[in-house]
Amino acid sequence: MSPTLQLTAEERSMLAGEQGHAVKKSMEILAALGEIYGARRLIPVASVQIAGVSYDNLGEPGLEFLDEMARDGRVRVLTTLNPAGMDVERWRELGIDEAFAGRQQRVLDAFASMGVITTCTCTPYLVGNLPRFGQHLAWSESSAVCFANSVLGARTNREGGPSALAAALTGRTPEHGLHLDEARAPEVTVEVSATLHDETDFGALGVVLAEKIGGRVACLISVGDGAGLEELKMLCASAATYGGTALLHVEGVTPEAGRCAAARVTIADADLVRARAGLSDEVDPDELDFVSIGCPHASLAELARIARALDGKQVKRETWIHLARPLKSVADRAGYTRAIEASGARLACDTCMVVAPLKGRFRALATNSAKCVYYGRNKNGFRVLLRPLEQCLRLATGE
Ligand code: F3S
């Protein structure tokens, strides 16, 4: 153990195995990470969000690890899950095979037996895992980590699946990185002179940020009043995907924004136009066979827009809308589900186009998400079109 990492008596008891095997193993993981990162202590976390839930990513070794932890592990704080590889209720309709579904269900059962809420969403802040300013977390989904730090002003590093689970089972995380003031200070000020018209521009902005500032913490000024929940989740998802960004100080949004750095860069319209162009391929209309919305998972406002856009129409291409299951209940009551499903589009809860096993099923994808573009290309080998939400849906209906 690091000479600088001081454990409390309670934590030493955990490490000694006095509180069970899963807690001992968790404390070993946290102490090792604390040593690697030079943490002086472990700190309590208010909530946990665990990624690496899809069996497509976990495989048998991941499932065996979860089964081992589930033998006597029980979470100590509110803990939610990232998307799984399938909609747990309608996986057959979405073309998921039985063998995969069985293994995915075992993953979810292991988490559930540890007391994890199997929300399966990358927008936990929309379904009750909503931290406040200054709270320490152990979250692992990159877009949600960036959103938690940048929009909510909570404090979390980007955890791996095992370290997030370890935090859940002990209620602690090593104090390093973005838990500390010094790592959160802006290193560069980014003046956004470009006009941001819609969510795809916010996605393109994440790409330009990655190109211009790399992994530095930026203070973004002049992003404008157009940055609502939907645009901010797109920006965070894109900045995290293309630049590994876990914290942006957005003027007028981030609770702790205000201390801008002397170093300055500007992002102009031409930067955005170039980035947007790079986020689409040449796609023949006949080749386009998949439209996917909800990366990160759709908000209620987006579901309302989708319902309006599809009302009375029929989709001609496979169209999936990804969302957290609790929001589907709201969509059911609001009549959105009826309008969307009557068009032939599918509401796919618990999962997304990236973590579901879709490789080889489609050739070309239209999406409004820059993050989805990245994984559509690099994980699934799709050709891609980045278009705003309503344009994606017009492509779906063939208008
Ligand atoms: Fe969420 Fe899947 Fe996108 S986890 S952020 S919908 S890649």
Tab-separated table of C-alpha atoms and ligand atoms in Angstrom:
chain	number	residue	atom	x	y	z
A	1	MET	CA	0.000	0.000	0.000
A	2	SER	CA	1.146	3.563	-0.693
A	3	PRO	CA	2.804	5.152	2.365
A	4	THR	CA	0.574	8.165	1.704
A	5	LEU	CA	-2.741	6.292	1.617
A	6	GLN	CA	-4.216	6.322	5.099
A	7	LEU	CA	-7.094	3.942	5.743
A	8	THR	CA	-9.528	4.363	8.622
A	9	ALA	CA	-10.129	1.531	11.083
A	10	GLU	CA	-13.348	0.700	9.235
A	11	GLU	CA	-11.492	0.534	5.913
A	12	ARG	CA	-8.755	-1.636	7.396
A	13	SER	CA	-11.461	-3.982	8.632
A	14	MET	CA	-12.832	-4.161	5.091
A	15	LEU	CA	-9.373	-4.876	3.691
A	16	ALA	CA	-8.788	-7.611	6.255
A	17	GLY	CA	-11.871	-9.452	5.045
A	18	GLU	CA	-13.896	-8.886	8.214
A	19	GLN	CA	-16.839	-7.617	6.180
A	20	GLY	CA	-16.957	-10.376	3.584
A	21	HIS	CA	-15.207	-11.448	0.419
A	22	ALA	CA	-16.707	-8.886	-2.004
A	23	VAL	CA	-15.890	-5.995	0.328
A	24	LYS	CA	-12.329	-7.302	0.806
A	25	LYS	CA	-11.821	-7.618	-2.943
A	26	SER	CA	-13.334	-4.160	-3.481
A	27	MET	CA	-11.034	-2.606	-0.901
A	28	GLU	CA	-8.047	-4.295	-2.566
A	29	ILE	CA	-9.068	-2.682	-5.877
A	30	LEU	CA	-9.535	0.755	-4.300
A	31	ALA	CA	-6.293	0.590	-2.293
A	32	ALA	CA	-4.355	-0.432	-5.414
A	33	LEU	CA	-5.858	2.460	-7.380
A	34	GLY	CA	-5.215	4.829	-4.501
A	35	GLU	CA	-1.566	3.743	-4.584
A	36	ILE	CA	-1.264	4.184	-8.346
A	37	TYR	CA	-2.769	7.677	-8.237
A	38	GLY	CA	-1.085	8.828	-5.016
A	39	ALA	CA	-4.323	9.327	-3.093
A	40	ARG	CA	-3.964	10.200	0.582
A	41	ARG	CA	-7.321	8.800	1.654
A	42	LEU	CA	-10.585	7.298	0.518
A	43	ILE	CA	-13.658	9.532	0.519
A	44	PRO	CA	-17.364	8.689	0.731
A	45	VAL	CA	-19.345	8.741	-2.513
A	46	ALA	CA	-22.954	9.880	-2.800
A	47	SER	CA	-23.735	7.603	-5.733
A	48	VAL	CA	-22.273	5.167	-8.234
A	49	GLN	CA	-22.968	4.522	-11.906
A	50	ILE	CA	-21.493	1.367	-13.411
A	51	ALA	CA	-20.570	0.926	-17.093
A	52	GLY	CA	-19.455	-2.282	-18.774
A	53	VAL	CA	-22.867	-3.900	-18.462
A	54	SER	CA	-23.325	-5.362	-21.937
A	55	TYR	CA	-22.406	-9.022	-22.212
A	56	ASP	CA	-20.997	-8.017	-25.617
A	57	ASN	CA	-18.240	-6.156	-23.732
A	58	LEU	CA	-18.001	-8.247	-20.544
A	59	GLY	CA	-17.859	-11.745	-21.969
A	60	GLU	CA	-17.537	-14.802	-19.710
A	61	PRO	CA	-14.628	-13.438	-17.579
A	62	GLY	CA	-16.676	-10.343	-16.721
A	63	LEU	CA	-19.714	-12.431	-15.824
A	64	GLU	CA	-17.603	-14.711	-13.602
A	65	PHE	CA	-16.227	-11.654	-11.743
A	66	LEU	CA	-19.763	-10.359	-11.143
A	67	ASP	CA	-20.977	-13.778	-9.946
A	68	GLU	CA	-18.067	-13.889	-7.497
A	69	MET	CA	-18.830	-10.408	-6.148
A	70	ALA	CA	-22.557	-11.156	-5.956
A	71	ARG	CA	-22.006	-14.088	-3.576
A	72	ASP	CA	-21.894	-11.742	-0.571
A	73	GLY	CA	-21.641	-8.188	-1.963
A	74	ARG	CA	-24.287	-5.563	-1.293
A	75	VAL	CA	-24.120	-1.923	-2.422
A	76	ARG	CA	-23.902	0.789	0.266
A	77	VAL	CA	-24.974	3.798	-1.857
A	78	LEU	CA	-27.413	4.528	-4.675
A	79	THR	CA	-26.030	2.605	-7.655
A	80	THR	CA	-27.372	2.541	-11.199
A	81	LEU	CA	-26.287	0.793	-14.400
A	82	ASN	CA	-25.235	1.861	-17.880
A	83	PRO	CA	-27.057	0.394	-20.922
A	84	ALA	CA	-27.015	-3.367	-21.407
A	85	GLY	CA	-26.793	-5.271	-24.671
A	86	MET	CA	-30.549	-5.606	-25.052
A	87	ASP	CA	-33.975	-4.318	-24.110
A	88	VAL	CA	-34.703	-6.706	-21.259
A	89	GLU	CA	-38.378	-6.995	-22.171
A	90	ARG	CA	-38.402	-6.790	-25.972
A	91	TRP	CA	-35.073	-8.282	-26.993
A	92	ARG	CA	-36.715	-10.755	-29.394
A	93	GLU	CA	-38.438	-7.949	-31.341
A	94	LEU	CA	-35.064	-6.220	-31.665
A	95	GLY	CA	-33.480	-9.331	-33.137
A	96	ILE	CA	-31.267	-10.326	-30.192
A	97	ASP	CA	-30.551	-14.054	-30.109
A	98	GLU	CA	-31.607	-16.277	-27.239
A	99	ALA	CA	-28.109	-17.299	-26.120
A	100	PHE	CA	-26.968	-13.674	-25.823
A	101	ALA	CA	-30.184	-12.734	-24.007
A	102	GLY	CA	-29.664	-15.506	-21.448
A	103	ARG	CA	-26.132	-14.377	-20.667
A	104	GLN	CA	-27.103	-10.696	-20.561
A	105	GLN	CA	-29.891	-11.518	-18.115
A	106	ARG	CA	-27.390	-13.319	-15.858
A	107	VAL	CA	-25.278	-10.139	-15.796
A	108	LEU	CA	-28.295	-8.071	-14.763
A	109	ASP	CA	-29.352	-10.651	-12.164
A	110	ALA	CA	-25.887	-10.524	-10.586
A	111	PHE	CA	-26.071	-6.729	-10.319
A	112	ALA	CA	-29.641	-6.865	-8.986
A	113	SER	CA	-28.691	-9.358	-6.288
A	114	MET	CA	-26.085	-6.847	-5.072
A	115	GLY	CA	-28.785	-4.182	-4.751
A	116	VAL	CA	-27.839	-2.276	-7.926
A	117	ILE	CA	-30.830	-0.578	-9.545
A	118	THR	CA	-30.889	-2.045	-13.028
A	119	THR	CA	-31.900	1.184	-14.757
A	120	CYS	CA	-29.506	0.509	-17.637
A	121	THR	CA	-29.115	4.073	-18.806
A	122	CYS	CA	-26.303	6.478	-19.655
A	123	THR	CA	-28.473	9.379	-18.426
A	124	PRO	CA	-28.835	8.378	-14.763
A	125	TYR	CA	-29.445	12.048	-13.930
A	126	LEU	CA	-32.789	11.786	-15.781
A	127	VAL	CA	-34.042	8.881	-13.700
A	128	GLY	CA	-33.235	9.760	-10.121
A	129	ASN	CA	-29.469	9.374	-9.820
A	130	LEU	CA	-29.108	13.172	-9.717
A	131	PRO	CA	-26.233	14.421	-7.571
A	132	ARG	CA	-25.928	17.987	-6.382
A	133	PHE	CA	-23.084	20.486	-6.650
A	134	GLY	CA	-19.938	19.365	-4.870
A	135	GLN	CA	-20.929	15.764	-4.139
A	136	HIS	CA	-18.334	13.076	-4.756
A	137	LEU	CA	-19.341	10.204	-7.052
A	138	ALA	CA	-17.882	7.119	-8.688
A	139	TRP	CA	-19.454	7.094	-12.154
A	140	SER	CA	-18.084	5.321	-15.181
A	141	GLU	CA	-20.064	6.185	-18.330
A	142	SER	CA	-17.898	8.815	-20.029
A	143	SER	CA	-20.730	11.084	-21.221
A	144	ALA	CA	-22.416	10.963	-17.813
A	145	VAL	CA	-19.113	11.650	-16.033
A	146	CYS	CA	-18.596	14.762	-18.161
A	147	PHE	CA	-22.226	15.824	-17.564
A	148	ALA	CA	-21.941	15.273	-13.792
A	149	ASN	CA	-18.742	17.327	-13.523
A	150	SER	CA	-19.601	20.029	-16.069
A	151	VAL	CA	-23.337	20.579	-15.743
A	152	LEU	CA	-24.184	19.392	-12.237
A	153	GLY	CA	-20.905	20.438	-10.595
A	154	ALA	CA	-20.522	17.078	-8.865
A	155	ARG	CA	-17.075	15.474	-8.691
A	156	THR	CA	-16.156	12.197	-10.313
A	157	ASN	CA	-13.288	10.614	-12.158
A	158	ARG	CA	-14.120	8.268	-14.995
A	159	GLU	CA	-14.209	4.931	-13.236
A	160	GLY	CA	-13.833	1.540	-14.852
A	161	GLY	CA	-16.588	-1.014	-14.259
A	162	PRO	CA	-14.693	-2.907	-11.487
A	163	SER	CA	-13.633	0.265	-9.614
A	164	ALA	CA	-17.183	1.645	-9.785
A	165	LEU	CA	-18.541	-1.626	-8.388
A	166	ALA	CA	-15.866	-1.553	-5.682
A	167	ALA	CA	-16.976	1.978	-4.765
A	168	ALA	CA	-20.597	0.826	-4.609
A	169	LEU	CA	-19.780	-2.114	-2.314
A	170	THR	CA	-17.699	0.008	0.078
A	171	GLY	CA	-19.257	3.476	-0.363
A	172	ARG	CA	-15.786	4.931	-1.009
A	173	THR	CA	-13.381	6.016	-3.732
A	174	PRO	CA	-9.735	7.160	-3.696
A	175	GLU	CA	-9.431	10.934	-3.465
A	176	HIS	CA	-7.483	11.973	-6.557
A	177	GLY	CA	-7.999	13.641	-9.936
A	178	LEU	CA	-11.300	15.471	-10.349
A	179	HIS	CA	-12.188	15.052	-6.681
A	180	LEU	CA	-9.534	17.690	-5.948
A	181	ASP	CA	-9.763	21.440	-6.612
A	182	GLU	CA	-6.385	21.624	-8.342
A	183	ALA	CA	-7.347	19.140	-11.073
A	184	ARG	CA	-10.564	21.036	-11.795
A	185	ALA	CA	-9.018	24.445	-12.510
A	186	PRO	CA	-9.385	25.556	-16.167
A	187	GLU	CA	-6.120	25.372	-18.123
A	188	VAL	CA	-7.344	27.073	-21.268
A	189	THR	CA	-10.146	29.441	-22.202
A	190	VAL	CA	-12.088	28.593	-25.333
A	191	GLU	CA	-14.029	31.385	-26.975
A	192	VAL	CA	-16.762	29.863	-29.112
A	193	SER	CA	-17.488	32.465	-31.783
A	194	ALA	CA	-19.180	29.823	-33.978
A	195	THR	CA	-22.981	29.820	-34.086
A	196	LEU	CA	-24.414	26.627	-32.637
A	197	HIS	CA	-27.688	25.882	-34.409
A	198	ASP	CA	-28.692	22.452	-33.168
A	199	GLU	CA	-27.487	19.373	-31.273
A	200	THR	CA	-25.231	18.244	-34.122
A	201	ASP	CA	-23.277	21.498	-33.783
A	202	PHE	CA	-22.786	20.752	-30.098
A	203	GLY	CA	-21.504	17.306	-31.112
A	204	ALA	CA	-19.165	18.885	-33.674
A	205	LEU	CA	-17.995	21.318	-30.984
A	206	GLY	CA	-16.834	18.333	-28.921
A	207	VAL	CA	-14.733	17.163	-31.874
A	208	VAL	CA	-13.145	20.603	-32.369
A	209	LEU	CA	-12.422	20.858	-28.649
A	210	ALA	CA	-10.591	17.525	-28.809
A	211	GLU	CA	-8.514	18.789	-31.755
A	212	LYS	CA	-7.681	22.170	-30.243
A	213	ILE	CA	-7.177	21.515	-26.537
A	214	GLY	CA	-6.685	17.759	-26.190
A	215	GLY	CA	-7.238	16.614	-22.637
A	216	ARG	CA	-6.843	20.029	-20.972
A	217	VAL	CA	-9.633	21.374	-18.758
A	218	ALA	CA	-11.317	24.174	-20.688
A	219	CYS	CA	-13.419	27.127	-19.750
A	220	LEU	CA	-15.955	27.615	-22.567
A	221	ILE	CA	-17.263	31.104	-23.070
A	222	SER	CA	-19.931	32.377	-25.449
A	223	VAL	CA	-21.553	28.992	-25.967
A	224	GLY	CA	-24.788	30.947	-25.785
A	225	ASP	CA	-28.211	30.477	-24.357
A	226	GLY	CA	-28.947	27.652	-26.794
A	227	ALA	CA	-27.316	25.116	-24.510
A	228	GLY	CA	-30.190	23.252	-22.895
A	229	LEU	CA	-30.158	19.783	-21.380
A	230	GLU	CA	-30.184	18.043	-24.762
A	231	GLU	CA	-27.378	20.114	-26.264
A	232	LEU	CA	-25.246	19.771	-23.130
A	233	LYS	CA	-25.578	16.001	-23.047
A	234	MET	CA	-24.554	15.904	-26.730
A	235	LEU	CA	-21.565	18.166	-26.058
A	236	CYS	CA	-20.449	16.118	-23.053
A	237	ALA	CA	-20.827	12.830	-24.941
A	238	SER	CA	-18.830	14.107	-27.902
A	239	ALA	CA	-16.088	15.830	-25.879
A	240	ALA	CA	-15.661	12.680	-23.781
A	241	THR	CA	-15.564	10.405	-26.831
A	242	TYR	CA	-13.214	12.386	-29.050
A	243	GLY	CA	-11.063	14.078	-26.404
A	244	GLY	CA	-11.404	11.986	-23.257
A	245	THR	CA	-12.837	15.100	-21.592
A	246	ALA	CA	-14.315	14.618	-18.136
A	247	LEU	CA	-14.829	18.268	-17.169
A	248	LEU	CA	-15.677	21.434	-19.081
A	249	HIS	CA	-16.406	24.741	-17.400
A	250	VAL	CA	-19.273	26.146	-19.441
A	251	GLU	CA	-19.907	29.818	-18.721
A	252	GLY	CA	-23.419	30.241	-17.350
A	253	VAL	CA	-23.868	26.479	-16.799
A	254	THR	CA	-21.146	24.935	-14.651
A	255	PRO	CA	-21.749	25.865	-11.004
A	256	GLU	CA	-18.042	26.445	-10.313
A	257	ALA	CA	-17.287	28.243	-13.619
A	258	GLY	CA	-15.817	31.699	-13.342
A	259	ARG	CA	-12.062	31.254	-13.075
A	260	CYS	CA	-10.991	31.325	-16.719
A	261	ALA	CA	-7.407	30.631	-17.799
A	262	ALA	CA	-5.075	33.101	-19.532
A	263	ALA	CA	-4.314	30.761	-22.461
A	264	ARG	CA	-6.966	31.291	-25.139
A	265	VAL	CA	-8.185	29.575	-28.277
A	266	THR	CA	-11.121	30.419	-30.502
A	267	ILE	CA	-13.574	28.111	-32.223
A	268	ALA	CA	-15.057	29.732	-35.304
A	269	ASP	CA	-17.795	28.766	-37.755
A	270	ALA	CA	-15.219	27.336	-40.169
A	271	ASP	CA	-13.967	24.930	-37.464
A	272	LEU	CA	-17.466	23.668	-36.873
A	273	VAL	CA	-18.268	23.299	-40.574
A	274	ARG	CA	-15.114	21.236	-41.091
A	275	ALA	CA	-15.825	19.028	-38.049
A	276	ARG	CA	-19.421	18.472	-39.126
A	277	ALA	CA	-18.300	17.449	-42.599
A	278	GLY	CA	-15.958	14.884	-41.054
A	279	LEU	CA	-18.816	13.364	-39.068
A	280	SER	CA	-20.684	12.097	-42.150
A	281	ASP	CA	-19.771	9.703	-44.942
A	282	GLU	CA	-21.042	9.583	-48.518
A	283	VAL	CA	-24.166	7.455	-48.077
A	284	ASP	CA	-26.354	6.360	-50.950
A	285	PRO	CA	-30.084	6.640	-50.007
A	286	ASP	CA	-30.555	2.946	-50.872
A	287	GLU	CA	-27.730	2.021	-48.547
A	288	LEU	CA	-29.218	3.793	-45.493
A	289	ASP	CA	-30.904	1.040	-43.479
A	290	PHE	CA	-30.750	2.203	-39.842
A	291	VAL	CA	-31.790	5.376	-38.017
A	292	SER	CA	-30.876	5.703	-34.384
A	293	ILE	CA	-31.760	8.472	-31.905
A	294	GLY	CA	-31.012	8.557	-28.197
A	295	CYS	CA	-27.240	8.711	-27.705
A	296	PRO	CA	-27.072	9.660	-24.877
A	297	HIS	CA	-30.482	8.253	-23.973
A	298	ALA	CA	-33.397	10.448	-25.042
A	299	SER	CA	-34.933	13.032	-22.737
A	300	LEU	CA	-38.672	13.627	-22.380
A	301	ALA	CA	-38.394	16.743	-24.551
A	302	GLU	CA	-36.708	14.692	-27.281
A	303	LEU	CA	-39.375	11.990	-27.009
A	304	ALA	CA	-42.051	14.672	-27.464
A	305	ARG	CA	-40.271	15.957	-30.591
A	306	ILE	CA	-39.936	12.426	-31.963
A	307	ALA	CA	-43.625	11.707	-31.343
A	308	ARG	CA	-44.595	14.934	-33.125
A	309	ALA	CA	-42.302	14.209	-36.069
A	310	LEU	CA	-43.537	10.626	-36.548
A	311	ASP	CA	-47.226	11.152	-35.784
A	312	GLY	CA	-49.316	9.725	-38.650
A	313	LYS	CA	-46.251	8.619	-40.644
A	314	GLN	CA	-44.576	5.299	-41.404
A	315	VAL	CA	-40.864	4.626	-41.197
A	316	LYS	CA	-39.294	2.844	-44.153
A	317	ARG	CA	-36.016	2.073	-42.426
A	318	GLU	CA	-35.289	0.315	-39.150
A	319	THR	CA	-35.564	3.116	-36.573
A	320	TRP	CA	-34.568	2.775	-32.920
A	321	ILE	CA	-35.097	5.346	-30.188
A	322	HIS	CA	-32.997	4.636	-27.085
A	323	LEU	CA	-34.180	5.656	-23.651
A	324	ALA	CA	-34.236	4.747	-19.993
A	325	ARG	CA	-37.124	2.454	-19.082
A	326	PRO	CA	-38.580	4.832	-16.446
A	327	LEU	CA	-38.969	7.498	-19.159
A	328	LYS	CA	-40.840	5.020	-21.326
A	329	SER	CA	-43.520	4.835	-18.626
A	330	VAL	CA	-43.896	8.595	-18.858
A	331	ALA	CA	-43.901	8.402	-22.659
A	332	ASP	CA	-46.648	5.759	-22.481
A	333	ARG	CA	-48.867	8.042	-20.411
A	334	ALA	CA	-48.123	11.084	-22.552
A	335	GLY	CA	-49.160	9.257	-25.752
A	336	TYR	CA	-45.655	9.493	-27.214
A	337	THR	CA	-45.190	5.719	-27.309
A	338	ARG	CA	-48.376	5.230	-29.326
A	339	ALA	CA	-47.395	7.848	-31.921
A	340	ILE	CA	-43.847	6.535	-32.224
A	341	GLU	CA	-44.678	2.831	-32.370
A	342	ALA	CA	-47.588	3.334	-34.787
A	343	SER	CA	-45.005	4.650	-37.250
A	344	GLY	CA	-43.052	1.403	-37.019
A	345	ALA	CA	-40.178	2.971	-35.077
A	346	ARG	CA	-39.066	1.064	-31.988
A	347	LEU	CA	-38.490	2.330	-28.475
A	348	ALA	CA	-35.485	0.367	-27.260
A	349	CYS	CA	-35.090	0.675	-23.477
A	350	ASP	CA	-32.106	-0.481	-21.386
A	351	THR	CA	-29.743	-0.582	-24.365
A	352	CYS	CA	-28.264	1.387	-27.246
A	353	MET	CA	-26.984	0.971	-30.774
A	354	VAL	CA	-23.396	0.809	-29.533
A	355	VAL	CA	-23.574	-1.766	-26.745
A	356	ALA	CA	-26.104	-4.037	-28.489
A	357	PRO	CA	-24.541	-6.744	-30.692
A	358	LEU	CA	-25.342	-5.077	-34.057
A	359	LYS	CA	-22.176	-5.617	-36.068
A	360	GLY	CA	-23.065	-6.878	-39.539
A	361	ARG	CA	-26.804	-6.184	-39.202
A	362	PHE	CA	-26.836	-2.758	-40.881
A	363	ARG	CA	-24.749	-0.967	-43.480
A	364	ALA	CA	-25.432	2.736	-42.981
A	365	LEU	CA	-26.702	4.696	-40.016
A	366	ALA	CA	-28.302	8.135	-39.642
A	367	THR	CA	-28.019	9.671	-36.175
A	368	ASN	CA	-27.995	13.059	-34.470
A	369	SER	CA	-25.177	12.046	-32.121
A	370	ALA	CA	-21.472	12.621	-32.785
A	371	LYS	CA	-20.672	9.921	-30.215
A	372	CYS	CA	-22.875	7.462	-32.068
A	373	VAL	CA	-21.017	8.366	-35.280
A	374	TYR	CA	-17.715	7.415	-33.632
A	375	TYR	CA	-18.858	4.011	-32.393
A	376	GLY	CA	-21.062	3.315	-35.417
A	377	ARG	CA	-17.938	3.614	-37.555
A	378	ASN	CA	-15.312	2.141	-35.271
A	379	LYS	CA	-17.183	-0.617	-33.440
A	380	ASN	CA	-19.838	-1.632	-35.926
A	381	GLY	CA	-18.279	-0.647	-39.266
A	382	PHE	CA	-21.338	1.352	-40.387
A	383	ARG	CA	-21.201	4.233	-42.813
A	384	VAL	CA	-22.781	7.225	-41.074
A	385	LEU	CA	-24.781	10.398	-41.584
A	386	LEU	CA	-24.917	13.031	-38.829
A	387	ARG	CA	-28.153	15.010	-39.073
A	388	PRO	CA	-30.381	16.892	-36.571
A	389	LEU	CA	-33.161	14.847	-34.976
A	390	GLU	CA	-36.019	15.897	-37.263
A	391	GLN	CA	-33.888	15.365	-40.380
A	392	CYS	CA	-32.970	11.871	-39.172
A	393	LEU	CA	-36.652	11.094	-38.802
A	394	ARG	CA	-37.411	12.450	-42.289
A	395	LEU	CA	-34.744	10.064	-43.584
A	396	ALA	CA	-36.479	7.292	-41.632
A	397	THR	CA	-39.843	8.009	-43.250
A	398	GLY	CA	-38.330	8.574	-46.693
A	399	GLU	CA	-39.532	12.193	-46.953
B	1	F3S	FE1	-25.322	6.101	-24.094
B	1	F3S	FE2	-24.816	4.158	-25.730
B	1	F3S	FE3	-24.470	6.635	-26.480
B	1	F3S	S1	-24.274	4.228	-23.607
B	1	F3S	S2	-23.938	7.733	-24.634
B	1	F3S	S3	-26.436	5.670	-25.953
B	1	F3S	S4	-23.111	4.959	-26.902
